Amino acid sequence: MTLSYLWIPATLAAAAAQTGRNATQRQLTKTIGTVGATQVRFLYGFPFAILALALVRLALGEPIPSPNATFLVYVLGGASTQISATALMLSAMRERSLSVVTAYTKTEPVQVALFGLLILGDPLTLGMAFAIVIATLGVIIMSLKREADLMSSGLRPVVYGIASGAFFALAAIGFRGAILALPEGSTLMRSTTTLVWGLGTQTVILLVWLELFDRKALVASFKAWRPSLGAGFLGALASQFWFIGFALTTAANVRTLALVEVLMAQAVSHRLLSQVTTRRELVGMGLILVGVGLLLAFQH
């Protein structure tokens, strides 16, 4: 496998780690609230990112790239929009199942393809656009309840989920832009450096926010350090692989292949939460697989 195709296993690894992190954070919302559960992935993930950068520095013998103004702007944009996206996603998860909320947020690929074209000039061919639409259609079909009533649990979780997808799209573009803005370093070094800056920025933002507006949630997140540590590790691991993918190909490619996370979330819901997979969800999953398969085919 050539280096350019390493984004495929990197994305699959990221999706698997993120599925585990989402499930862990969902449980934390019950004890420390939405904002508290949002910040643990950053606060507890930051030390793991620093460790990863130290190991990469030691293994590769490369200097750590110095940030420039463009890099910092992209990092700040990616960090702030990802915080908003995560908070919206966890809010929706309090009202809908993990697999359904994941489906709403995964309307993201269409948006990330457009943002990537407009902001970064990432290529978007007709074939790629068709594959993205097919896979996203599968997500939409999966999000329907068995009674075909989208609003059966209210409009709010739907809005939260779709808005979360939009912010995740902007975050993906921001972090890919930051990686590309670094003038030197290998793929692994630039992606890991961006990870440290991103998680560091997010940690500072959320610590200040919680100290000012929700000190109770901040204290609760420290008390719940054991499950929070697990969420932080899985979050940092997922982000590391996401960033490697962003360094190797367009964010649209990465986030479309990442739709396999919907299938992973469905498996988690089925096994751990005793939720039944409907025929409509099976059709949606089939379309996701077709869309992802077409996307990979168009890479040749």
mmCIF file of C-alpha atoms in Angstrom:
data_model
loop_
_atom_site.group_PDB
_atom_site.id
_atom_site.type_symbol
_atom_site.label_atom_id
_atom_site.label_comp_id
_atom_site.label_asym_id
_atom_site.label_seq_id
_atom_site.Cartn_x
_atom_site.Cartn_y
_atom_site.Cartn_z
ATOM 1 C CA MET A 1 0.000 0.000 0.000
ATOM 2 C CA THR A 2 1.447 3.363 -0.980
ATOM 3 C CA LEU A 3 1.610 6.177 1.551
ATOM 4 C CA SER A 4 -1.285 8.012 -0.101
ATOM 5 C CA TYR A 5 -3.641 5.106 0.621
ATOM 6 C CA LEU A 6 -2.769 4.883 4.299
ATOM 7 C CA TRP A 7 -5.650 7.307 4.898
ATOM 8 C CA ILE A 8 -8.023 4.332 4.531
ATOM 9 C CA PRO A 9 -6.824 2.241 7.523
ATOM 10 C CA ALA A 10 -6.198 5.466 9.469
ATOM 11 C CA THR A 11 -9.820 6.535 8.966
ATOM 12 C CA LEU A 12 -11.188 3.108 9.908
ATOM 13 C CA ALA A 13 -9.109 3.124 13.102
ATOM 14 C CA ALA A 14 -10.328 6.635 13.918
ATOM 15 C CA ALA A 15 -13.974 5.643 13.414
ATOM 16 C CA ALA A 16 -13.592 2.646 15.738
ATOM 17 C CA ALA A 17 -11.945 4.713 18.490
ATOM 18 C CA GLN A 18 -14.535 7.471 18.124
ATOM 19 C CA THR A 19 -17.426 5.011 18.474
ATOM 20 C CA GLY A 20 -16.013 3.896 21.819
ATOM 21 C CA ARG A 21 -15.410 7.468 22.929
ATOM 22 C CA ASN A 22 -18.955 8.536 22.033
ATOM 23 C CA ALA A 23 -20.434 5.679 24.060
ATOM 24 C CA THR A 24 -18.259 6.610 27.055
ATOM 25 C CA GLN A 25 -19.137 10.307 26.831
ATOM 26 C CA ARG A 26 -22.823 9.494 26.540
ATOM 27 C CA GLN A 27 -22.691 7.754 29.904
ATOM 28 C CA LEU A 28 -20.815 10.693 31.424
ATOM 29 C CA THR A 29 -23.576 13.157 30.463
ATOM 30 C CA LYS A 30 -25.800 11.476 33.060
ATOM 31 C CA THR A 31 -23.419 12.334 35.888
ATOM 32 C CA ILE A 32 -21.534 15.500 34.922
ATOM 33 C CA GLY A 33 -23.791 17.113 32.288
ATOM 34 C CA THR A 34 -23.308 17.912 28.612
ATOM 35 C CA VAL A 35 -20.577 20.557 28.904
ATOM 36 C CA GLY A 36 -18.691 18.539 31.503
ATOM 37 C CA ALA A 37 -18.786 15.447 29.294
ATOM 38 C CA THR A 38 -17.729 17.561 26.313
ATOM 39 C CA GLN A 39 -14.586 18.843 27.995
ATOM 40 C CA VAL A 40 -13.281 15.480 29.236
ATOM 41 C CA ARG A 41 -12.303 14.368 25.727
ATOM 42 C CA PHE A 42 -10.050 17.430 25.501
ATOM 43 C CA LEU A 43 -8.780 17.832 29.079
ATOM 44 C CA TYR A 44 -8.031 14.141 29.538
ATOM 45 C CA GLY A 45 -6.963 13.659 25.927
ATOM 46 C CA PHE A 46 -4.360 16.453 25.970
ATOM 47 C CA PRO A 47 -1.738 14.557 28.035
ATOM 48 C CA PHE A 48 -2.007 11.583 25.671
ATOM 49 C CA ALA A 49 -1.441 13.931 22.706
ATOM 50 C CA ILE A 50 1.692 15.370 24.336
ATOM 51 C CA LEU A 51 2.958 11.838 24.976
ATOM 52 C CA ALA A 52 2.278 10.907 21.349
ATOM 53 C CA LEU A 53 4.226 13.948 20.098
ATOM 54 C CA ALA A 54 7.171 13.077 22.357
ATOM 55 C CA LEU A 55 7.200 9.497 21.038
ATOM 56 C CA VAL A 56 6.992 10.668 17.412
ATOM 57 C CA ARG A 57 9.819 13.133 18.023
ATOM 58 C CA LEU A 58 11.925 10.367 19.550
ATOM 59 C CA ALA A 59 11.118 7.788 16.880
ATOM 60 C CA LEU A 60 11.566 10.005 13.813
ATOM 61 C CA GLY A 61 14.289 12.311 15.094
ATOM 62 C CA GLU A 62 12.541 15.295 13.477
ATOM 63 C CA PRO A 63 12.204 18.764 14.974
ATOM 64 C CA ILE A 64 8.709 19.799 16.004
ATOM 65 C CA PRO A 65 7.369 22.260 13.379
ATOM 66 C CA SER A 66 7.005 25.867 14.456
ATOM 67 C CA PRO A 67 3.484 27.321 14.131
ATOM 68 C CA ASN A 68 2.763 30.244 11.828
ATOM 69 C CA ALA A 69 -0.157 32.673 11.739
ATOM 70 C CA THR A 70 -2.147 30.661 9.171
ATOM 71 C CA PHE A 71 -1.697 27.491 11.223
ATOM 72 C CA LEU A 72 -2.935 29.196 14.399
ATOM 73 C CA VAL A 73 -6.024 30.605 12.677
ATOM 74 C CA TYR A 74 -6.972 27.185 11.318
ATOM 75 C CA VAL A 75 -6.324 25.518 14.687
ATOM 76 C CA LEU A 76 -8.506 28.026 16.523
ATOM 77 C CA GLY A 77 -11.273 27.583 13.952
ATOM 78 C CA GLY A 78 -11.086 23.789 14.108
ATOM 79 C CA ALA A 79 -10.894 23.742 17.911
ATOM 80 C CA SER A 80 -13.866 26.039 18.522
ATOM 81 C CA THR A 81 -16.163 24.420 15.963
ATOM 82 C CA GLN A 82 -15.335 20.921 17.244
ATOM 83 C CA ILE A 83 -16.266 21.958 20.787
ATOM 84 C CA SER A 84 -19.620 23.228 19.530
ATOM 85 C CA ALA A 85 -20.145 20.091 17.441
ATOM 86 C CA THR A 86 -19.405 17.749 20.351
ATOM 87 C CA ALA A 87 -21.699 19.613 22.748
ATOM 88 C CA LEU A 88 -24.555 19.545 20.219
ATOM 89 C CA MET A 89 -24.004 15.841 19.543
ATOM 90 C CA LEU A 90 -24.079 14.947 23.253
ATOM 91 C CA SER A 91 -27.205 17.052 23.756
ATOM 92 C CA ALA A 92 -28.927 15.089 20.987
ATOM 93 C CA MET A 93 -27.720 11.790 22.461
ATOM 94 C CA ARG A 94 -29.579 12.538 25.678
ATOM 95 C CA GLU A 95 -32.814 12.309 23.717
ATOM 96 C CA ARG A 96 -32.156 9.762 20.941
ATOM 97 C CA SER A 97 -30.252 6.502 20.510
ATOM 98 C CA LEU A 98 -26.529 6.501 19.789
ATOM 99 C CA SER A 99 -26.929 5.096 16.284
ATOM 100 C CA VAL A 100 -29.674 7.569 15.286
ATOM 101 C CA VAL A 101 -27.809 10.619 16.590
ATOM 102 C CA THR A 102 -24.635 9.426 14.871
ATOM 103 C CA ALA A 103 -26.686 9.227 11.681
ATOM 104 C CA TYR A 104 -27.876 12.821 12.017
ATOM 105 C CA THR A 105 -24.347 14.109 12.586
ATOM 106 C CA LYS A 106 -23.115 12.169 9.566
ATOM 107 C CA THR A 107 -24.933 14.450 7.173
ATOM 108 C CA GLU A 108 -21.497 16.038 7.540
ATOM 109 C CA PRO A 109 -19.760 14.613 4.399
ATOM 110 C CA VAL A 110 -21.806 16.662 1.934
ATOM 111 C CA GLN A 111 -21.048 19.803 3.932
ATOM 112 C CA VAL A 112 -17.364 19.008 4.379
ATOM 113 C CA ALA A 113 -16.987 18.422 0.628
ATOM 114 C CA LEU A 114 -18.445 21.862 -0.096
ATOM 115 C CA PHE A 115 -16.463 23.605 2.661
ATOM 116 C CA GLY A 116 -13.288 21.874 1.492
ATOM 117 C CA LEU A 117 -13.834 23.065 -2.067
ATOM 118 C CA LEU A 118 -14.622 26.636 -1.013
ATOM 119 C CA ILE A 119 -12.060 27.116 1.776
ATOM 120 C CA LEU A 120 -9.124 24.876 0.852
ATOM 121 C CA GLY A 121 -9.705 24.292 -2.853
ATOM 122 C CA ASP A 122 -9.830 20.509 -2.306
ATOM 123 C CA PRO A 123 -10.838 18.662 -5.499
ATOM 124 C CA LEU A 124 -14.402 17.387 -5.814
ATOM 125 C CA THR A 125 -15.115 15.306 -8.905
ATOM 126 C CA LEU A 126 -18.585 14.343 -10.125
ATOM 127 C CA GLY A 127 -17.923 10.714 -9.190
ATOM 128 C CA MET A 128 -16.850 11.653 -5.676
ATOM 129 C CA ALA A 129 -19.907 13.882 -5.247
ATOM 130 C CA PHE A 130 -22.193 11.039 -6.365
ATOM 131 C CA ALA A 131 -20.584 8.620 -3.897
ATOM 132 C CA ILE A 132 -20.895 11.129 -1.042
ATOM 133 C CA VAL A 133 -24.574 11.740 -1.798
ATOM 134 C CA ILE A 134 -25.345 7.992 -1.958
ATOM 135 C CA ALA A 135 -23.639 7.331 1.374
ATOM 136 C CA THR A 136 -25.331 10.336 2.992
ATOM 137 C CA LEU A 137 -28.709 9.170 1.673
ATOM 138 C CA GLY A 138 -28.066 5.918 3.491
ATOM 139 C CA VAL A 139 -27.497 7.884 6.691
ATOM 140 C CA ILE A 140 -30.770 9.775 6.242
ATOM 141 C CA ILE A 141 -32.715 6.555 5.656
ATOM 142 C CA MET A 142 -31.105 5.005 8.728
ATOM 143 C CA SER A 143 -32.205 7.958 10.834
ATOM 144 C CA LEU A 144 -35.883 7.250 10.171
ATOM 145 C CA LYS A 145 -37.712 5.447 12.938
ATOM 146 C CA ARG A 146 -39.565 2.257 12.190
ATOM 147 C CA GLU A 147 -42.809 4.234 12.196
ATOM 148 C CA ALA A 148 -41.253 6.580 9.604
ATOM 149 C CA ASP A 149 -41.867 9.485 11.938
ATOM 150 C CA LEU A 150 -38.754 11.630 12.121
ATOM 151 C CA MET A 151 -40.230 13.989 14.682
ATOM 152 C CA SER A 152 -41.582 11.373 17.070
ATOM 153 C CA SER A 153 -39.157 12.504 19.777
ATOM 154 C CA GLY A 154 -39.308 16.180 18.875
ATOM 155 C CA LEU A 155 -37.513 18.551 16.535
ATOM 156 C CA ARG A 156 -34.742 19.486 18.947
ATOM 157 C CA PRO A 157 -32.561 16.339 18.660
ATOM 158 C CA VAL A 158 -32.861 16.513 14.861
ATOM 159 C CA VAL A 159 -31.667 20.132 14.794
ATOM 160 C CA TYR A 160 -28.897 19.391 17.296
ATOM 161 C CA GLY A 161 -27.692 16.423 15.255
ATOM 162 C CA ILE A 162 -27.639 18.167 11.868
ATOM 163 C CA ALA A 163 -26.058 21.331 13.326
ATOM 164 C CA SER A 164 -23.461 19.125 14.986
ATOM 165 C CA GLY A 165 -22.640 17.660 11.577
ATOM 166 C CA ALA A 166 -22.134 21.138 10.124
ATOM 167 C CA PHE A 167 -19.733 22.122 12.913
ATOM 168 C CA PHE A 168 -17.863 18.830 12.609
ATOM 169 C CA ALA A 169 -17.463 19.595 8.896
ATOM 170 C CA LEU A 170 -15.957 22.998 9.649
ATOM 171 C CA ALA A 171 -13.701 21.436 12.279
ATOM 172 C CA ALA A 172 -12.403 18.886 9.762
ATOM 173 C CA ILE A 173 -11.592 21.664 7.303
ATOM 174 C CA GLY A 174 -9.944 23.728 10.030
ATOM 175 C CA PHE A 175 -7.651 20.932 11.164
ATOM 176 C CA ARG A 176 -6.768 19.843 7.626
ATOM 177 C CA GLY A 177 -5.963 23.475 6.833
ATOM 178 C CA ALA A 178 -3.728 23.649 9.913
ATOM 179 C CA ILE A 179 -1.820 20.491 8.943
ATOM 180 C CA LEU A 180 -1.268 21.797 5.411
ATOM 181 C CA ALA A 181 -0.152 25.187 6.772
ATOM 182 C CA LEU A 182 2.854 23.691 8.548
ATOM 183 C CA PRO A 183 5.789 24.229 6.164
ATOM 184 C CA GLU A 184 7.897 21.248 7.219
ATOM 185 C CA GLY A 185 7.793 17.800 8.778
ATOM 186 C CA SER A 186 6.571 14.333 7.893
ATOM 187 C CA THR A 187 2.891 13.435 7.738
ATOM 188 C CA LEU A 188 2.999 11.913 11.218
ATOM 189 C CA MET A 189 4.888 14.836 12.754
ATOM 190 C CA ARG A 190 2.624 17.517 11.271
ATOM 191 C CA SER A 191 -0.577 15.675 12.202
ATOM 192 C CA THR A 192 0.598 15.003 15.775
ATOM 193 C CA THR A 193 1.771 18.594 16.228
ATOM 194 C CA THR A 194 -1.637 19.817 15.089
ATOM 195 C CA LEU A 195 -3.293 17.387 17.497
ATOM 196 C CA VAL A 196 -1.369 18.836 20.453
ATOM 197 C CA TRP A 197 -2.173 22.431 19.508
ATOM 198 C CA GLY A 198 -5.817 21.574 18.846
ATOM 199 C CA LEU A 199 -6.419 19.703 22.108
ATOM 200 C CA GLY A 200 -4.420 22.292 24.049
ATOM 201 C CA THR A 201 -6.534 25.126 22.660
ATOM 202 C CA GLN A 202 -9.765 23.246 23.379
ATOM 203 C CA THR A 203 -8.660 22.422 26.923
ATOM 204 C CA VAL A 204 -7.940 26.076 27.715
ATOM 205 C CA ILE A 205 -11.231 27.278 26.196
ATOM 206 C CA LEU A 206 -13.345 24.789 28.117
ATOM 207 C CA LEU A 207 -11.501 25.133 31.430
ATOM 208 C CA VAL A 208 -12.059 28.898 31.342
ATOM 209 C CA TRP A 209 -15.723 28.458 30.326
ATOM 210 C CA LEU A 210 -16.456 25.939 33.077
ATOM 211 C CA GLU A 211 -14.605 27.953 35.714
ATOM 212 C CA LEU A 212 -16.696 31.011 34.860
ATOM 213 C CA PHE A 213 -20.094 29.485 34.138
ATOM 214 C CA ASP A 214 -20.299 25.889 35.385
ATOM 215 C CA ARG A 215 -17.790 25.206 38.146
ATOM 216 C CA LYS A 216 -19.967 22.358 39.418
ATOM 217 C CA ALA A 217 -19.499 20.442 36.135
ATOM 218 C CA LEU A 218 -15.753 21.143 36.245
ATOM 219 C CA VAL A 219 -15.441 19.687 39.740
ATOM 220 C CA ALA A 220 -17.623 16.718 38.748
ATOM 221 C CA SER A 221 -15.371 15.981 35.749
ATOM 222 C CA PHE A 222 -12.358 15.775 38.082
ATOM 223 C CA LYS A 223 -14.219 13.443 40.430
ATOM 224 C CA ALA A 224 -15.194 11.189 37.513
ATOM 225 C CA TRP A 225 -11.570 10.904 36.409
ATOM 226 C CA ARG A 226 -11.577 7.161 35.765
ATOM 227 C CA PRO A 227 -14.210 7.039 32.988
ATOM 228 C CA SER A 228 -13.067 10.494 31.832
ATOM 229 C CA LEU A 229 -9.538 9.184 31.369
ATOM 230 C CA GLY A 230 -10.889 6.455 29.104
ATOM 231 C CA ALA A 231 -12.872 8.967 27.055
ATOM 232 C CA GLY A 232 -9.819 11.214 26.797
ATOM 233 C CA PHE A 233 -7.576 8.404 25.609
ATOM 234 C CA LEU A 234 -10.083 7.215 22.994
ATOM 235 C CA GLY A 235 -10.667 10.816 21.886
ATOM 236 C CA ALA A 236 -6.957 11.509 21.457
ATOM 237 C CA LEU A 237 -6.468 8.188 19.661
ATOM 238 C CA ALA A 238 -9.348 8.912 17.279
ATOM 239 C CA SER A 239 -8.106 12.444 16.597
ATOM 240 C CA GLN A 240 -4.580 11.202 15.915
ATOM 241 C CA PHE A 241 -5.869 8.897 13.187
ATOM 242 C CA TRP A 242 -8.286 11.534 11.831
ATOM 243 C CA PHE A 243 -5.414 13.992 11.477
ATOM 244 C CA ILE A 244 -3.217 11.438 9.733
ATOM 245 C CA GLY A 245 -6.065 10.932 7.273
ATOM 246 C CA PHE A 246 -6.473 14.695 6.781
ATOM 247 C CA ALA A 247 -2.762 14.996 6.063
ATOM 248 C CA LEU A 248 -2.936 12.366 3.300
ATOM 249 C CA THR A 249 -6.183 13.152 1.456
ATOM 250 C CA THR A 250 -9.136 15.545 1.359
ATOM 251 C CA ALA A 251 -11.374 15.895 4.390
ATOM 252 C CA ALA A 252 -14.309 14.836 2.192
ATOM 253 C CA ASN A 253 -12.696 11.457 1.498
ATOM 254 C CA VAL A 254 -11.932 10.888 5.162
ATOM 255 C CA ARG A 255 -15.329 11.918 6.472
ATOM 256 C CA THR A 256 -17.221 9.905 3.864
ATOM 257 C CA LEU A 257 -15.319 6.716 4.645
ATOM 258 C CA ALA A 258 -15.919 7.571 8.311
ATOM 259 C CA LEU A 259 -19.616 6.840 7.750
ATOM 260 C CA VAL A 260 -18.733 3.262 8.678
ATOM 261 C CA GLU A 261 -18.939 4.686 12.213
ATOM 262 C CA VAL A 262 -22.720 4.611 11.769
ATOM 263 C CA LEU A 263 -22.520 0.849 11.306
ATOM 264 C CA MET A 264 -20.239 0.547 14.339
ATOM 265 C CA ALA A 265 -22.629 2.661 16.420
ATOM 266 C CA GLN A 266 -25.492 0.436 15.305
ATOM 267 C CA ALA A 267 -23.567 -2.594 16.533
ATOM 268 C CA VAL A 268 -22.953 -0.872 19.890
ATOM 269 C CA SER A 269 -26.648 0.007 20.214
ATOM 270 C CA HIS A 270 -27.662 -3.540 19.325
ATOM 271 C CA ARG A 271 -25.263 -5.297 21.696
ATOM 272 C CA LEU A 272 -25.009 -2.931 24.650
ATOM 273 C CA LEU A 273 -28.291 -1.025 24.562
ATOM 274 C CA SER A 274 -30.549 -3.842 23.295
ATOM 275 C CA GLN A 275 -31.848 -1.768 20.377
ATOM 276 C CA VAL A 276 -33.314 -3.643 17.422
ATOM 277 C CA THR A 277 -32.088 -3.010 13.864
ATOM 278 C CA THR A 278 -35.047 -2.361 11.541
ATOM 279 C CA ARG A 279 -35.397 -3.192 7.861
ATOM 280 C CA ARG A 280 -35.165 0.492 6.987
ATOM 281 C CA GLU A 281 -31.898 0.778 8.891
ATOM 282 C CA LEU A 282 -30.553 -2.233 6.986
ATOM 283 C CA VAL A 283 -31.371 -0.505 3.683
ATOM 284 C CA GLY A 284 -29.614 2.620 4.909
ATOM 285 C CA MET A 285 -26.558 0.639 5.938
ATOM 286 C CA GLY A 286 -26.475 -0.956 2.499
ATOM 287 C CA LEU A 287 -26.460 2.450 0.811
ATOM 288 C CA ILE A 288 -23.679 3.636 3.100
ATOM 289 C CA LEU A 289 -21.561 0.672 2.060
ATOM 290 C CA VAL A 290 -22.323 1.272 -1.636
ATOM 291 C CA GLY A 291 -21.423 4.962 -1.349
ATOM 292 C CA VAL A 292 -18.199 4.239 0.523
ATOM 293 C CA GLY A 293 -17.309 1.534 -1.997
ATOM 294 C CA LEU A 294 -17.846 3.914 -4.895
ATOM 295 C CA LEU A 295 -15.728 6.580 -3.207
ATOM 296 C CA LEU A 296 -12.852 4.159 -2.795
ATOM 297 C CA ALA A 297 -13.252 2.994 -6.394
ATOM 298 C CA PHE A 298 -12.987 6.591 -7.629
ATOM 299 C CA GLN A 299 -9.637 6.939 -5.831
ATOM 300 C CA HIS A 300 -7.948 4.740 -8.507
#
